[in-house]
Short mmCIF file of the C-alpha atoms (twelve columns), coordinates in Angstrom:
data_MODEL
# 
_entry.id   MODEL 
# 
loop_
_atom_site.group_PDB 
_atom_site.id 
_atom_site.type_symbol 
_atom_site.label_atom_id 
_atom_site.label_alt_id 
_atom_site.label_comp_id 
_atom_site.label_asym_id 
_atom_site.label_seq_id 
_atom_site.Cartn_x 
_atom_site.Cartn_y 
_atom_site.Cartn_z 
_atom_site.pdbx_PDB_model_num 
ATOM 1   C CA . UNK A 1   -12.068  23.313 -21.467  1 
ATOM 2   C CA . UNK A 2   -11.597  20.067 -22.613  1 
ATOM 3   C CA . UNK A 3   -10.988  17.513 -20.197  1 
ATOM 4   C CA . UNK A 4   -8.720   15.392 -22.429  1 
ATOM 5   C CA . UNK A 5   -5.793   17.956 -22.829  1 
ATOM 6   C CA . UNK A 6   -5.805   18.998 -19.292  1 
ATOM 7   C CA . UNK A 7   -3.137   17.547 -16.886  1 
ATOM 8   C CA . UNK A 8   -3.133   19.275 -13.244  1 
ATOM 9   C CA . UNK A 9   -4.839   19.493 -10.025  1 
ATOM 10  C CA . UNK A 10  -8.322   18.575 -9.394   1 
ATOM 11  C CA . UNK A 11  -11.021  21.234 -10.375  1 
ATOM 12  C CA . UNK A 12  -13.896  19.909 -7.851   1 
ATOM 13  C CA . UNK A 13  -16.088  22.008 -6.040   1 
ATOM 14  C CA . UNK A 14  -14.364  22.785 -2.551   1 
ATOM 15  C CA . UNK A 15  -15.594  25.202 0.371    1 
ATOM 16  C CA . UNK A 16  -15.378  28.544 -0.083   1 
ATOM 17  C CA . UNK A 17  -11.478  29.833 1.268    1 
ATOM 18  C CA . UNK A 18  -10.590  31.403 4.053    1 
ATOM 19  C CA . UNK A 19  -9.351   35.223 3.582    1 
ATOM 20  C CA . UNK A 20  -5.727   33.885 4.623    1 
ATOM 21  C CA . UNK A 21  -6.266   31.004 1.992    1 
ATOM 22  C CA . UNK A 22  -7.142   33.446 -0.962   1 
ATOM 23  C CA . UNK A 23  -4.416   36.056 -0.179   1 
ATOM 24  C CA . UNK A 24  -2.160   33.376 -0.317   1 
ATOM 25  C CA . UNK A 25  -4.152   31.794 -3.633   1 
ATOM 26  C CA . UNK A 26  -3.575   35.406 -4.984   1 
ATOM 27  C CA . UNK A 27  -0.018   35.433 -4.189   1 
ATOM 28  C CA . UNK A 28  0.751    31.753 -6.154   1 
ATOM 29  C CA . UNK A 29  -1.414   33.053 -9.183   1 
ATOM 30  C CA . UNK A 30  0.749    36.230 -9.301   1 
ATOM 31  C CA . UNK A 31  3.867    34.689 -8.841   1 
ATOM 32  C CA . UNK A 32  3.260    31.694 -11.329  1 
ATOM 33  C CA . UNK A 33  4.205    31.807 -15.058  1 
ATOM 34  C CA . UNK A 34  2.876    30.294 -18.418  1 
ATOM 35  C CA . UNK A 35  4.511    28.872 -21.432  1 
ATOM 36  C CA . UNK A 36  3.138    28.655 -24.645  1 
ATOM 37  C CA . UNK A 37  4.011    25.573 -26.992  1 
ATOM 38  C CA . UNK A 38  2.905    26.131 -30.358  1 
ATOM 39  C CA . UNK A 39  3.619    23.003 -31.630  1 
ATOM 40  C CA . UNK A 40  3.118    19.861 -30.026  1 
ATOM 41  C CA . UNK A 41  4.912    16.561 -31.523  1 
ATOM 42  C CA . UNK A 42  2.449    13.848 -32.882  1 
ATOM 43  C CA . UNK A 43  1.478    11.470 -30.625  1 
ATOM 44  C CA . UNK A 44  2.560    13.765 -27.489  1 
ATOM 45  C CA . UNK A 45  -0.244   13.959 -24.525  1 
ATOM 46  C CA . UNK A 46  -0.422   15.977 -21.661  1 
ATOM 47  C CA . UNK A 47  0.917    13.446 -19.046  1 
ATOM 48  C CA . UNK A 48  3.878    13.619 -21.472  1 
ATOM 49  C CA . UNK A 49  4.603    17.218 -21.401  1 
ATOM 50  C CA . UNK A 50  3.972    17.443 -18.074  1 
ATOM 51  C CA . UNK A 51  6.533    14.848 -17.123  1 
ATOM 52  C CA . UNK A 52  9.022    16.368 -19.588  1 
ATOM 53  C CA . UNK A 53  8.602    19.948 -18.281  1 
ATOM 54  C CA . UNK A 54  8.675    18.908 -14.893  1 
ATOM 55  C CA . UNK A 55  12.494   17.873 -15.470  1 
ATOM 56  C CA . UNK A 56  13.243   21.900 -15.275  1 
ATOM 57  C CA . UNK A 57  10.978   23.112 -12.565  1 
ATOM 58  C CA . UNK A 58  7.635    22.499 -10.877  1 
ATOM 59  C CA . UNK A 59  4.705    22.270 -12.800  1 
ATOM 60  C CA . UNK A 60  1.088    23.367 -12.098  1 
ATOM 61  C CA . UNK A 61  -1.335   23.374 -15.028  1 
ATOM 62  C CA . UNK A 62  -0.794   22.011 -18.272  1 
ATOM 63  C CA . UNK A 63  -3.429   22.344 -21.047  1 
ATOM 64  C CA . UNK A 64  -3.259   20.861 -24.828  1 
ATOM 65  C CA . UNK A 65  -5.598   22.192 -27.701  1 
ATOM 66  C CA . UNK A 66  -7.099   19.161 -29.714  1 
ATOM 67  C CA . UNK A 67  -6.800   19.469 -33.776  1 
ATOM 68  C CA . UNK A 68  -9.773   20.822 -35.440  1 
ATOM 69  C CA . UNK A 69  -12.508  18.071 -35.651  1 
ATOM 70  C CA . UNK A 70  -12.978  17.968 -39.680  1 
ATOM 71  C CA . UNK A 71  -9.104   17.630 -39.778  1 
ATOM 72  C CA . UNK A 72  -9.182   14.753 -37.268  1 
ATOM 73  C CA . UNK A 73  -11.727  12.884 -39.203  1 
ATOM 74  C CA . UNK A 74  -9.782   13.351 -42.523  1 
ATOM 75  C CA . UNK A 75  -6.642   11.764 -40.479  1 
ATOM 76  C CA . UNK A 76  -8.592   9.369  -38.690  1 
ATOM 77  C CA . UNK A 77  -9.928   8.127  -42.384  1 
ATOM 78  C CA . UNK A 78  -7.025   8.345  -44.559  1 
ATOM 79  C CA . UNK A 79  -4.133   6.994  -42.377  1 
ATOM 80  C CA . UNK A 80  -3.893   4.363  -39.635  1 
ATOM 81  C CA . UNK A 81  -3.239   6.948  -36.667  1 
ATOM 82  C CA . UNK A 82  -6.655   6.658  -34.728  1 
ATOM 83  C CA . UNK A 83  -5.257   8.804  -31.228  1 
ATOM 84  C CA . UNK A 84  -5.599   12.445 -30.628  1 
ATOM 85  C CA . UNK A 85  -3.377   14.734 -31.778  1 
ATOM 86  C CA . UNK A 86  -2.979   18.025 -29.934  1 
ATOM 87  C CA . UNK A 87  -1.687   21.087 -32.131  1 
ATOM 88  C CA . UNK A 88  -0.535   23.630 -29.058  1 
ATOM 89  C CA . UNK A 89  -0.575   23.887 -25.585  1 
ATOM 90  C CA . UNK A 90  -0.007   26.045 -22.028  1 
ATOM 91  C CA . UNK A 91  2.210    24.782 -19.011  1 
ATOM 92  C CA . UNK A 92  1.877    26.885 -16.045  1 
ATOM 93  C CA . UNK A 93  5.095    26.702 -13.822  1 
ATOM 94  C CA . UNK A 94  5.058    27.594 -9.891   1 
ATOM 95  C CA . UNK A 95  7.910    30.681 -10.698  1 
ATOM 96  C CA . UNK A 96  7.551    32.817 -13.923  1 
ATOM 97  C CA . UNK A 97  11.357   33.216 -13.375  1 
ATOM 98  C CA . UNK A 98  11.580   29.266 -14.041  1 
ATOM 99  C CA . UNK A 99  8.921    29.545 -16.780  1 
ATOM 100 C CA . UNK A 100 10.896   32.355 -18.746  1 
ATOM 101 C CA . UNK A 101 13.986   30.572 -18.408  1 
ATOM 102 C CA . UNK A 102 12.522   27.237 -19.751  1 
ATOM 103 C CA . UNK A 103 11.434   28.846 -22.411  1 
ATOM 104 C CA . UNK A 104 14.617   30.535 -23.385  1 
ATOM 105 C CA . UNK A 105 16.669   27.501 -22.822  1 
ATOM 106 C CA . UNK A 106 14.185   25.197 -24.674  1 
ATOM 107 C CA . UNK A 107 12.851   27.308 -27.843  1 
ATOM 108 C CA . UNK A 108 14.220   25.454 -31.036  1 
ATOM 109 C CA . UNK A 109 16.095   23.030 -29.164  1 
ATOM 110 C CA . UNK A 110 15.544   19.190 -29.657  1 
ATOM 111 C CA . UNK A 111 13.511   17.560 -27.105  1 
ATOM 112 C CA . UNK A 112 16.077   14.672 -26.887  1 
ATOM 113 C CA . UNK A 113 15.636   11.615 -24.714  1 
ATOM 114 C CA . UNK A 114 17.015   7.876  -24.749  1 
ATOM 115 C CA . UNK A 115 18.221   6.486  -27.913  1 
ATOM 116 C CA . UNK A 116 15.365   5.495  -30.318  1 
ATOM 117 C CA . UNK A 117 12.713   7.866  -28.417  1 
ATOM 118 C CA . UNK A 118 10.073   8.976  -30.212  1 
ATOM 119 C CA . UNK A 119 10.438   12.643 -29.822  1 
ATOM 120 C CA . UNK A 120 14.214   12.349 -29.550  1 
ATOM 121 C CA . UNK A 121 14.426   14.626 -32.928  1 
ATOM 122 C CA . UNK A 122 11.602   16.822 -32.343  1 
ATOM 123 C CA . UNK A 123 12.434   20.244 -32.323  1 
ATOM 124 C CA . UNK A 124 10.433   22.714 -28.860  1 
ATOM 125 C CA . UNK A 125 8.863    25.613 -30.139  1 
ATOM 126 C CA . UNK A 126 7.725    27.693 -27.130  1 
ATOM 127 C CA . UNK A 127 7.834    31.044 -25.603  1 
ATOM 128 C CA . UNK A 128 7.127    32.757 -22.513  1 
ATOM 129 C CA . UNK A 129 3.770    34.711 -21.989  1 
ATOM 130 C CA . UNK A 130 4.621    37.879 -19.434  1 
ATOM 131 C CA . UNK A 131 1.760    39.173 -17.742  1 
ATOM 132 C CA . UNK A 132 -0.608   35.926 -18.787  1 
ATOM 133 C CA . UNK A 133 -2.355   34.111 -16.004  1 
ATOM 134 C CA . UNK A 134 -3.907   30.919 -16.228  1 
ATOM 135 C CA . UNK A 135 -7.913   32.752 -15.742  1 
ATOM 136 C CA . UNK A 136 -7.090   34.465 -18.976  1 
ATOM 137 C CA . UNK A 137 -6.646   31.112 -20.731  1 
ATOM 138 C CA . UNK A 138 -9.637   29.991 -19.686  1 
ATOM 139 C CA . UNK A 139 -11.327  33.194 -20.271  1 
ATOM 140 C CA . UNK A 140 -10.136  32.831 -23.664  1 
ATOM 141 C CA . UNK A 141 -11.467  29.024 -24.206  1 
ATOM 142 C CA . UNK A 142 -14.463  29.920 -22.953  1 
ATOM 143 C CA . UNK A 143 -14.532  32.864 -25.237  1 
ATOM 144 C CA . UNK A 144 -13.569  30.704 -28.279  1 
ATOM 145 C CA . UNK A 145 -16.001  27.992 -27.570  1 
ATOM 146 C CA . UNK A 146 -19.061  30.575 -27.189  1 
ATOM 147 C CA . UNK A 147 -18.111  31.729 -30.772  1 
ATOM 148 C CA . UNK A 148 -17.492  28.440 -32.354  1 
ATOM 149 C CA . UNK A 149 -21.302  27.574 -30.727  1 
ATOM 150 C CA . UNK A 150 -22.409  30.902 -32.223  1 
ATOM 151 C CA . UNK A 151 -21.042  29.999 -35.581  1 
ATOM 152 C CA . UNK A 152 -22.288  26.530 -35.327  1 
ATOM 153 C CA . UNK A 153 -26.084  28.331 -34.848  1 
ATOM 154 C CA . UNK A 154 -25.442  30.723 -37.693  1 
ATOM 155 C CA . UNK A 155 -24.774  27.815 -39.858  1 
ATOM 156 C CA . UNK A 156 -27.143  25.761 -38.997  1 
ATOM 157 C CA . UNK A 157 -30.321  28.877 -39.253  1 
ATOM 158 C CA . UNK A 158 -28.539  29.158 -42.826  1 
ATOM 159 C CA . UNK A 159 -28.918  25.415 -43.711  1 
ATOM 160 C CA . UNK A 160 -32.295  25.506 -42.664  1 
ATOM 161 C CA . UNK A 161 -32.922  28.101 -44.693  1 
ATOM 162 C CA . UNK A 162 -31.919  26.898 -47.606  1 
ATOM 163 C CA . UNK A 163 -33.317  23.690 -47.096  1 
ATOM 164 C CA . UNK A 164 -36.632  25.767 -46.693  1 
ATOM 165 C CA . UNK A 165 -35.782  27.982 -50.011  1 
ATOM 166 C CA . UNK A 166 -35.040  24.378 -51.775  1 
ATOM 167 C CA . UNK A 167 -38.530  22.825 -51.089  1 
ATOM 168 C CA . UNK A 168 -40.469  25.908 -51.432  1 
ATOM 169 C CA . UNK A 169 -38.429  25.961 -55.452  1 
ATOM 170 C CA . UNK A 170 -39.442  22.196 -55.872  1 
ATOM 171 C CA . UNK A 171 -42.883  22.717 -54.867  1 
ATOM 172 C CA . UNK A 172 -42.885  25.673 -57.297  1 
ATOM 173 C CA . UNK A 173 -41.526  23.720 -59.968  1 
ATOM 174 C CA . UNK A 174 -44.038  20.852 -59.461  1 
ATOM 175 C CA . UNK A 175 -46.547  23.358 -59.644  1 
ATOM 176 C CA . UNK A 176 -45.543  25.307 -62.918  1 
ATOM 177 C CA . UNK A 177 -44.815  21.785 -64.823  1 
ATOM 178 C CA . UNK A 178 -48.531  20.690 -64.146  1 
ATOM 179 C CA . UNK A 179 -49.237  24.139 -65.383  1 
ATOM 180 C CA . UNK A 180 -47.326  23.799 -68.287  1 
ATOM 181 C CA . UNK A 181 -48.791  20.431 -69.136  1 
ATOM 182 C CA . UNK A 182 -52.283  21.582 -68.570  1 
ATOM 183 C CA . UNK A 183 -51.351  23.936 -71.323  1 
ATOM 184 C CA . UNK A 184 -49.832  21.779 -73.688  1 
ATOM 185 C CA . UNK A 185 -53.062  19.374 -73.298  1 
ATOM 186 C CA . UNK A 186 -55.194  22.156 -74.057  1 
ATOM 187 C CA . UNK A 187 -53.276  23.540 -76.902  1 
ATOM 188 C CA . UNK A 188 -53.070  20.197 -78.491  1 
ATOM 189 C CA . UNK A 189 -57.130  19.835 -78.230  1 
ATOM 190 C CA . UNK A 190 -58.060  22.993 -79.625  1 
ATOM 191 C CA . UNK A 191 -55.513  22.320 -82.715  1 
ATOM 192 C CA . UNK A 192 -57.654  18.867 -83.058  1 
ATOM 193 C CA . UNK A 193 -60.542  21.117 -82.822  1 
ATOM 194 C CA . UNK A 194 -59.831  23.253 -85.560  1 
ATOM 195 C CA . UNK A 195 -58.653  20.370 -87.694  1 
ATOM 196 C CA . UNK A 196 -62.466  19.291 -87.207  1 
ATOM 197 C CA . UNK A 197 -63.611  22.410 -88.014  1 
ATOM 198 C CA . UNK A 198 -61.320  22.593 -90.967  1 
ATOM 199 C CA . UNK A 199 -62.366  19.682 -92.711  1 
ATOM 200 C CA . UNK A 200 -66.114  20.148 -91.589  1 
ATOM 201 C CA . UNK A 201 -66.440  23.410 -92.818  1 
ATOM 202 C CA . UNK A 202 -65.628  22.485 -97.007  1 
ATOM 203 C CA . UNK A 203 -68.514  20.228 -96.727  1 
ATOM 204 C CA . UNK A 204 -71.263  22.741 -95.321  1 
ATOM 205 C CA . UNK A 205 -69.768  25.085 -98.167  1 
ATOM 206 C CA . UNK A 206 -70.054  22.550 -100.849 1 
ATOM 207 C CA . UNK A 207 -73.709  21.281 -99.744  1 
ATOM 208 C CA . UNK A 208 -74.792  24.894 -99.502  1 
ATOM 209 C CA . UNK A 209 -73.640  25.125 -103.303 1 
ATOM 210 C CA . UNK A 210 -75.061  22.252 -103.983 1 
ATOM 211 C CA . UNK A 211 -78.591  23.653 -102.512 1 
ATOM 212 C CA . UNK A 212 -78.318  26.857 -104.289 1 
ATOM 213 C CA . UNK A 213 -77.588  25.283 -107.478 1 
ATOM 214 C CA . UNK A 214 -80.664  23.169 -107.060 1 
ATOM 215 C CA . UNK A 215 -82.760  25.940 -106.161 1 
ATOM 216 C CA . UNK A 216 -81.337  27.613 -109.361 1 
ATOM 217 C CA . UNK A 217 -82.393  24.923 -111.439 1 
ATOM 218 C CA . UNK A 218 -85.791  24.421 -110.332 1 
ATOM 219 C CA . UNK A 219 -87.392  27.672 -111.019 1 
ATOM 220 C CA . UNK A 220 -85.876  27.495 -114.769 1 
ATOM 221 C CA . UNK A 221 -87.675  24.217 -115.046 1 
ATOM 222 C CA . UNK A 222 -91.101  25.619 -114.042 1 
ATOM 223 C CA . UNK A 223 -90.677  28.762 -115.920 1 
ATOM 224 C CA . UNK A 224 -90.343  26.307 -119.097 1 
ATOM 225 C CA . UNK A 225 -94.146  26.291 -120.946 1 
ATOM 226 C CA . UNK A 226 -95.814  22.569 -121.613 1 
ATOM 227 C CA . UNK A 227 -95.965  22.325 -125.322 1 
ATOM 228 C CA . UNK A 228 -99.816  23.118 -126.242 1 
ATOM 229 C CA . UNK A 229 -102.346 20.860 -127.871 1 
ATOM 230 C CA . UNK A 230 -102.581 21.003 -131.793 1 
ATOM 231 C CA . UNK A 231 -105.013 23.138 -133.018 1 
ATOM 232 C CA . UNK A 232 -108.202 21.821 -134.772 1 
ATOM 233 C CA . UNK A 233 -108.856 24.332 -137.309 1 
ATOM 234 C CA . UNK A 234 -104.900 24.200 -138.546 1 
ATOM 235 C CA . UNK A 235 -105.958 20.161 -138.559 1 
ATOM 236 C CA . UNK A 236 -108.382 20.712 -140.875 1 
ATOM 237 C CA . UNK A 237 -106.813 23.301 -143.070 1 
ATOM 238 C CA . UNK A 238 -104.175 20.996 -143.470 1 
ATOM 239 C CA . UNK A 239 -106.010 17.815 -144.428 1 
ATOM 240 C CA . UNK A 240 -108.194 19.690 -147.309 1 
ATOM 241 C CA . UNK A 241 -104.576 20.896 -148.601 1 
ATOM 242 C CA . UNK A 242 -103.185 17.054 -149.031 1 
ATOM 243 C CA . UNK A 243 -106.887 16.163 -150.378 1 
ATOM 244 C CA . UNK A 244 -106.946 18.858 -152.927 1 
ATOM 245 C CA . UNK A 245 -103.311 17.809 -154.180 1 
ATOM 246 C CA . UNK A 246 -104.456 14.114 -154.201 1 
# 
C-alpha cells in the first residue's frame, strides 16, 4: 500500500493482542463498512477526504490510489501541476450503516463548501461495498502490486531478449558485409586477370603464327638448288662456233 495515499491509524508493529482484544478487534472489523469513491477531484489529498467524510460519521482508514506513473509523468511534463493526483479511493467507516447511508446520500451530489472553494462544484461518485472489509483491500493491492512486478519482469526479460537479438543481427550483418566485400574484391581481381590473359593470348598466337611461317619459309630456301658452274665443254663449243663465223 502506498504510504502517500494512506490516512489512518499507524500500522507499526505492536505486541500480540490478548484473546479479549483480538475478539474486540474482529467485532470492530465486522461492524465497519467501506465506501468506494470512483473519482477523486483533482488536487484532493487523503487528509482532505478524511476531513470531509468525518463530517458524516466516524472514519477509520482512508486510502487513495495515485494515477498511473506514465500519466503522471506526462501531466508533470506538459502541465504546470506538479502535485500528485489520485484517481480512486476507499473510506472505512466504523459503522457499516453509516457508510451505507453516506454513500446513498452523497453519490452524484456536489461536494459543496464555502463560496470560492476549489472543489465546491465537483461531484461525488461513490458506492457502498457490502461485505467488503479493509483486509480485502490490502490483499487486492498486494495482488495488483505482485502482478505489476511480474509484468515488469516479463517486459524486462523481453527487452533483454530483443536487445540480444538486435546485437546478434548487427554482428551477423557485419560478418555478411565483410564476406560480400571480399567476394566483390575477388571478382574484381579475377576480371582483371582475365583481361590480362585476353591481351596476352593474341600476342602469343601471333608469335606462334610468325614462328610457324618462318619455319615454312626456311625449308623452301634450303630446297633451292644452288646454280651450277658453267660447263667447260660447252664454252669450248661456243668459242669454236663463233670462230667459224668470224
